[in-house]
C-alpha positions as a printed NumPy array, in Angstrom:
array([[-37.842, 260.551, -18.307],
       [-36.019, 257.136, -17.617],
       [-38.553, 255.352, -15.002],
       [-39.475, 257.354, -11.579],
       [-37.619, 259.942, -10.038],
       [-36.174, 259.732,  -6.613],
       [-34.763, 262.993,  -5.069],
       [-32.271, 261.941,  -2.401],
       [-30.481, 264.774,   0.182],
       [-27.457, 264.344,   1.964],
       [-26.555, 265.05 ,   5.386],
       [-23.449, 265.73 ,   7.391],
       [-20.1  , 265.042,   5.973],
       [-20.928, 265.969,   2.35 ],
       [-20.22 , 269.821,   3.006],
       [-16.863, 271.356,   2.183],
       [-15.384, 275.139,   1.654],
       [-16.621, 276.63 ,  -1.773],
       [-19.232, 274.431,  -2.353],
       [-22.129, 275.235,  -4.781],
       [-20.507, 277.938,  -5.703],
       [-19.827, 277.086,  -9.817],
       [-23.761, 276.549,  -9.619],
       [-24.677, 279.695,  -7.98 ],
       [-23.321, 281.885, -10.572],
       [-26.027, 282.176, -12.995],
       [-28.766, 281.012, -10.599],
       [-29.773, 284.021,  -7.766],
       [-32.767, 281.875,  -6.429],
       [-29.868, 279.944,  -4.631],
       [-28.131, 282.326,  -3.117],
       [-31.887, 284.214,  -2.297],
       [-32.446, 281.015,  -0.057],
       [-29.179, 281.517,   1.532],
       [-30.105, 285.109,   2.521],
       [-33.315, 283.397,   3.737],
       [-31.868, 281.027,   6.08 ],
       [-29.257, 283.412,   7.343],
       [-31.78 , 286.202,   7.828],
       [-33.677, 283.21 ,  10.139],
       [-30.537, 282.499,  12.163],
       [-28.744, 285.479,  12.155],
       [-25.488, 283.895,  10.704],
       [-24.192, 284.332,   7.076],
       [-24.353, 280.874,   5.901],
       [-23.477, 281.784,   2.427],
       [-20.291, 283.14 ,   3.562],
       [-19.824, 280.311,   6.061],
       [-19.989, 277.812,   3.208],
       [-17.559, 279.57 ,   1.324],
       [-14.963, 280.73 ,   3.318],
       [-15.097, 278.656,   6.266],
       [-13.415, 278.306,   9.134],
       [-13.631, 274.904,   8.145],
       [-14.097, 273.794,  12.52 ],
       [-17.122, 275.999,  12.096],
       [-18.261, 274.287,   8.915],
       [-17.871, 270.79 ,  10.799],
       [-19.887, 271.645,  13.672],
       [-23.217, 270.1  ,  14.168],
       [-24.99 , 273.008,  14.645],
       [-24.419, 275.132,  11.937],
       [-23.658, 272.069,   9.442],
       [-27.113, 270.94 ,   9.957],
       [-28.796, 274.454,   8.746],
       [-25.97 , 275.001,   6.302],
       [-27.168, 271.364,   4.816],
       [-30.476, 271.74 ,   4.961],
       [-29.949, 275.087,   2.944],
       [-28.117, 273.768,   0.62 ],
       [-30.137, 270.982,  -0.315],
       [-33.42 , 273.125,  -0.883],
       [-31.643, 275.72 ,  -2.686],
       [-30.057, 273.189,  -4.984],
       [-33.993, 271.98 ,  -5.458],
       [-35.365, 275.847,  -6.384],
       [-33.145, 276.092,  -8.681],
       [-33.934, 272.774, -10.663],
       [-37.438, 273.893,  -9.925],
       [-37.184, 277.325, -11.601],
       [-35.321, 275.738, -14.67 ],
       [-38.332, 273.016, -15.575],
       [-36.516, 270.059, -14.074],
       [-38.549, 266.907, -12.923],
       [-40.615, 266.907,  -9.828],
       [-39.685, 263.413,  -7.776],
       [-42.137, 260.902,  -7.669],
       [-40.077, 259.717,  -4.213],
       [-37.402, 261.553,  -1.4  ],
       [-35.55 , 260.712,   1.109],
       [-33.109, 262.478,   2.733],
       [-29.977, 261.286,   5.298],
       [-29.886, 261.848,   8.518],
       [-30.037, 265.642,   8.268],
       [-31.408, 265.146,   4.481],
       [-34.626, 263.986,   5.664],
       [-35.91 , 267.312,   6.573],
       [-34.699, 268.649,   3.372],
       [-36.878, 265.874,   1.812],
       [-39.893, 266.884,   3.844],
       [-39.061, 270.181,   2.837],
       [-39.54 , 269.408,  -0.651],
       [-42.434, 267.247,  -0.182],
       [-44.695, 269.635,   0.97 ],
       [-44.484, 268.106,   4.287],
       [-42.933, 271.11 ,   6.205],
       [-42.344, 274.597,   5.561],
       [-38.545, 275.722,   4.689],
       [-38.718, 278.685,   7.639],
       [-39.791, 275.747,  10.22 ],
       [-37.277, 272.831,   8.839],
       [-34.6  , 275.362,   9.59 ],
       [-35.478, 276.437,  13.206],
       [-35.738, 272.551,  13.588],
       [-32.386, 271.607,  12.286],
       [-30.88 , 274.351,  14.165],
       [-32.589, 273.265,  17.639],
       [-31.583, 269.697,  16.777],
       [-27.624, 270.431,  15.938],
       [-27.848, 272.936,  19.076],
       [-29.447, 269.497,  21.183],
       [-27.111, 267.348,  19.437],
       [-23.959, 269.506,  20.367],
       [-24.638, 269.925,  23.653],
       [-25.573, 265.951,  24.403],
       [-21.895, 265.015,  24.781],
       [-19.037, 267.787,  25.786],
       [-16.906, 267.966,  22.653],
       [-14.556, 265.72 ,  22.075],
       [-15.488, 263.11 ,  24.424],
       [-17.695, 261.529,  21.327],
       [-16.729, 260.091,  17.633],
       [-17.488, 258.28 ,  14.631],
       [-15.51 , 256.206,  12.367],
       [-16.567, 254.486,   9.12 ],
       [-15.766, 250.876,   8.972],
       [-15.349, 249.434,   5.375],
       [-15.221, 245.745,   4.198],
       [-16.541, 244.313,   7.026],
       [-20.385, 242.796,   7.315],
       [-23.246, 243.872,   9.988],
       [-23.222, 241.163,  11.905],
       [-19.534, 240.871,  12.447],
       [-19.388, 244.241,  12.913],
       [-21.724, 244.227,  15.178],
       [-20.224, 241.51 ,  17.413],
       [-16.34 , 243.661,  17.422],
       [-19.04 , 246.68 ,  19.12 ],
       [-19.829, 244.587,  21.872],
       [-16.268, 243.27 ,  22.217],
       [-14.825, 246.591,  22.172],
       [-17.53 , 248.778,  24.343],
       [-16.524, 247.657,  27.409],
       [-18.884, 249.338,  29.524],
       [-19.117, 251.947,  27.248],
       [-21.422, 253.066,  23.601],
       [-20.216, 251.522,  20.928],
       [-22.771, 250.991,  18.091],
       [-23.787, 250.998,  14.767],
       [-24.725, 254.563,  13.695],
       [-25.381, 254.394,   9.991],
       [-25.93 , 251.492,   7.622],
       [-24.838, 252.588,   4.697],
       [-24.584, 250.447,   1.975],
       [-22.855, 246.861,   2.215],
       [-19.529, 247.011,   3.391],
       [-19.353, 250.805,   4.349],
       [-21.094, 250.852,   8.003],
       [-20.607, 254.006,  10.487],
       [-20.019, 253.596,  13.734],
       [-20.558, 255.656,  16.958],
       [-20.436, 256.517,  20.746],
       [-17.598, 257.498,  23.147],
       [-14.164, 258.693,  21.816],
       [-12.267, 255.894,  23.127],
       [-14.161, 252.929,  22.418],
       [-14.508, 254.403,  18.728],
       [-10.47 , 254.707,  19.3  ],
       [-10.446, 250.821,  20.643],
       [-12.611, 249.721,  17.619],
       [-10.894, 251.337,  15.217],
       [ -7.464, 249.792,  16.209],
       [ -8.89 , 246.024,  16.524],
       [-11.033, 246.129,  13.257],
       [ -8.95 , 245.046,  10.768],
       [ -8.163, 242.328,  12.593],
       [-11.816, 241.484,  12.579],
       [-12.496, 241.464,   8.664],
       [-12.466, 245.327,   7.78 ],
       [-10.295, 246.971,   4.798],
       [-10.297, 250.437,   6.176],
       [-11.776, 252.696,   9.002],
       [-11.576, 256.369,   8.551],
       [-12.77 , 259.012,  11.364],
       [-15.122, 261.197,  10.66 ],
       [-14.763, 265.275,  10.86 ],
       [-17.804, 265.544,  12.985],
       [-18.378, 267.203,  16.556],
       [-20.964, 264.722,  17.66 ],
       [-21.973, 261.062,  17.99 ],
       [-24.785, 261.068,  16.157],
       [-27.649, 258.136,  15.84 ],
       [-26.327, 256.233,  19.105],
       [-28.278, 255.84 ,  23.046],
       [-25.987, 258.824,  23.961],
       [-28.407, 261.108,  21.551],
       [-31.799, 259.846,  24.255],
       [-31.738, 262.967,  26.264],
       [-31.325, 265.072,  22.929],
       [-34.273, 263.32 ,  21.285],
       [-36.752, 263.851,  24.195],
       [-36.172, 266.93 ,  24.447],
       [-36.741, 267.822,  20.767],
       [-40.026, 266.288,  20.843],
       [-41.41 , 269.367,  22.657],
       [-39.453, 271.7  ,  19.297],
       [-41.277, 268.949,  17.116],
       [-44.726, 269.201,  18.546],
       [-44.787, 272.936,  17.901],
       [-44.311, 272.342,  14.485],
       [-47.153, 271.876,  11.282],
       [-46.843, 268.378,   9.449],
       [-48.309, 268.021,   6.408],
       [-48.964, 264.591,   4.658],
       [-45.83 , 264.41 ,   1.724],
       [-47.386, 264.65 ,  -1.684],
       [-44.439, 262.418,  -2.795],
       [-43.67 , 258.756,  -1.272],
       [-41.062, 259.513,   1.884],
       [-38.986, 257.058,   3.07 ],
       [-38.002, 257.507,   6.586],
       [-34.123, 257.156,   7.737],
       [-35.412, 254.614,  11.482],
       [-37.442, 252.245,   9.64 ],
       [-37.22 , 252.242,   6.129],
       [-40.707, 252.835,   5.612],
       [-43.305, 255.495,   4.842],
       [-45.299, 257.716,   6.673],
       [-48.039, 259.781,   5.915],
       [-49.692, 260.884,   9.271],
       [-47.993, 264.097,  11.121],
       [-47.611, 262.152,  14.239],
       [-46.27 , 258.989,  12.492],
       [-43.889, 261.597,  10.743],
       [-42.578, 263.316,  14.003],
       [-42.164, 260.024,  15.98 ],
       [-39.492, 258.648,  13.299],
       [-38.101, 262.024,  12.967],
       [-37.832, 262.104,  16.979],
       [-36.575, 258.372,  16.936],
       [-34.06 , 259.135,  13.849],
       [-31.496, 260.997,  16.351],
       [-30.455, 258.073,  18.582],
       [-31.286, 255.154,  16.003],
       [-29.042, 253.757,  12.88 ],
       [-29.402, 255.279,   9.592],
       [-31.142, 252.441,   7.861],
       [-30.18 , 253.558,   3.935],
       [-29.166, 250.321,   2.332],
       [-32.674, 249.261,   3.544],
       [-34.09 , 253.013,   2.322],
       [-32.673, 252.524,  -1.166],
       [-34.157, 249.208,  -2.003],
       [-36.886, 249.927,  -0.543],
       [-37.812, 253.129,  -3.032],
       [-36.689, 250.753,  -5.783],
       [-39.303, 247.812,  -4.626],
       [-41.925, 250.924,  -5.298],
       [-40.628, 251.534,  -8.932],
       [-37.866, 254.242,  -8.442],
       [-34.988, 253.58 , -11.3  ],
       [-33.586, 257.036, -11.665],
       [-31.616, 258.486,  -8.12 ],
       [-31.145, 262.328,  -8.543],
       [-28.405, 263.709,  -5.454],
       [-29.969, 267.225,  -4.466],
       [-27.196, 268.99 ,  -2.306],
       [-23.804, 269.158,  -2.346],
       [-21.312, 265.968,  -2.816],
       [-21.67 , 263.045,  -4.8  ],
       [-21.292, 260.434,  -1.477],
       [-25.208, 259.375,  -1.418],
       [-24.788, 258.522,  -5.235],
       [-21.634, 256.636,  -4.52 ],
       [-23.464, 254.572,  -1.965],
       [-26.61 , 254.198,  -4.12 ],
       [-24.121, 252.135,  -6.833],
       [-23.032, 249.572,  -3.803],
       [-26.69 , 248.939,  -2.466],
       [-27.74 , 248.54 ,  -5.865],
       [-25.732, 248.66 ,  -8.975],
       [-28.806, 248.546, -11.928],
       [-29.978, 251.638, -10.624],
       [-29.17 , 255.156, -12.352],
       [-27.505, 257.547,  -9.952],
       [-27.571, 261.395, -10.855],
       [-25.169, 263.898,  -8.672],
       [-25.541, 267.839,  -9.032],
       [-22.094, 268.496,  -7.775],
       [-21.162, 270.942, -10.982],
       [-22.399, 273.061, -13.535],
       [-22.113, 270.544, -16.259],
       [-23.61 , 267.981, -14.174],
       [-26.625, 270.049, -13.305],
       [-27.373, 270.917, -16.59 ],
       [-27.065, 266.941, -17.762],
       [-29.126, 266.234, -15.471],
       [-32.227, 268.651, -16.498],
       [-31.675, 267.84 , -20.017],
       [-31.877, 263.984, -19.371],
       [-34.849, 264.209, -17.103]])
């Protein structure tokens, strides 16, 4: 083992049609926790990841489930085969419940019925269409910041996730996204690409959606993590259940804090960064925030089986 281990999850926007399915094929705990989760929410998610439609795929609440899923499945099968337990997780957005998932933290049956209340929240917080996101690369925080409150004009504009320097998401109504996204390379940025999601996720129009998920998270049994958790709001770690729900309430209308997440699991000695879950984007990012750290995806067979052997 090269240093400690951090397991990191991804969240919306790293799913796509056919995806785990190279991995799957010699490992039936995967596709067991698929027929788990589906079972729970009466939807085929195996076949959903596979075959689409991809508008299904892309909406909040079935990609947060499908995610989730994914994620922990990806985990019980490194688990089976011997591989590493983390000494650290963290999860985006979405990935954080994966990460409490693994952590002891929460039961799989309960994550799921949370993600799934959260999307259905989520989805229903803003009428479709009427919200978006765009990634803005090139361009710094603060100036960033300052073309939001240019181009709201009356309306939410604001930074939704802080990726890594130089890649920042943006969210809030449709047409200020629209306004920003014509104006900003004017301002500084290289690029800004929209994002295939339904909803505006981690802005003030989430509020009402966050409240009343407190009432889902209350019902819920926390456990203490029995590996250090970073949290997405605050960059920091929590070990009390109520400490644990708060951020997790907070995380839905607040920025996605991972450049801070990332050096903040590397301040507390993690050198290796092992993606759990579909895509290779959080391992991409993890390079930018901090290039002297080792970044692991599990996006293939061959990669997955590097990966156990090297760890």
């Amino acid at each position: 083992m090269q240093g400690s281990i951090a397991f990191v999850f991804p969240g919306q926007g790293s799913q796509s049609i056919g995806m785990l399915a190279a991995i799957s094929a010699n490992r039936p705990v995967l596709r067991e926790i698929f027929a788990e989760a589906s079972d729970l929410l009466h939807r085929d998610l195996w076949q959903l990841a596979q075959e689409g439609p991809v508008e299904e795929l892309n909406q909040t609440r079935w990609t947060q489930p499908l995610m989730l899923t994914a994620g922990y499945a990806m985990f019980r099968a490194w688990e089976e085969e011997g591989g590493s337990s983390p000494d650290f997780v963290a999860g985006h957005s979405l990935g954080e419940y994966t990460a409490l998932v693994v952590a002891g933290s929460l039961d799989f049956a309960d994550a799921l019925r949370l993600v799934a209340r959260r999307g259905e929240l989520m989805q229903n917080a803003v009428p479709e269409g009427e919200g978006a996101m765009a990634a803005v690369l090139g361009i710094s925080e603060e100036d960033l910041r300052a073309l939001c409150q240019r181009e709201a004009q009356g309306q939410v504009l604001e930074l939704a996730n802080l990726n890594a320097p130089g890649q920042i998401v943006v969210a809030g109504q449709r047409a200020a996204v629209e306004r920003l996204s014509e104006r900003a390379k004017d301002a500084g940025a290289k690029k800004v690409v929209l994002l295939p999601v339904s909803v505006p996720s981690h802005c003030s129009l989430m509020t009402e959606a966050a409240e009343q998920f407190a009432s889902d998270l209350a019902k819920v049994e926390f456990r203490s993590p029995n590996a250090l958790l970073v949290h997405n709001v605050d960059a920091q770690s929590h070990r009390e259940p109520a400490a644990i729900r708060e951020a997790l309430r907070r995380q839905i209308f607040s920025p996605v804090r991972w450049t801070e997440s990332i050096r903040f699991l590397a301040r507390q000695g993690a050198t290796t960064f092992v993606e759990m879950g579909p895509g290779k984007v959080l391992s991409g990012l993890g390079k930018r925030i901090e290039p002297s750290l080792r970044m692991l995806s599990l996006d293939d067979e061959k990669s997955f089986v590097t990966a156990l052997e090297d760890l």
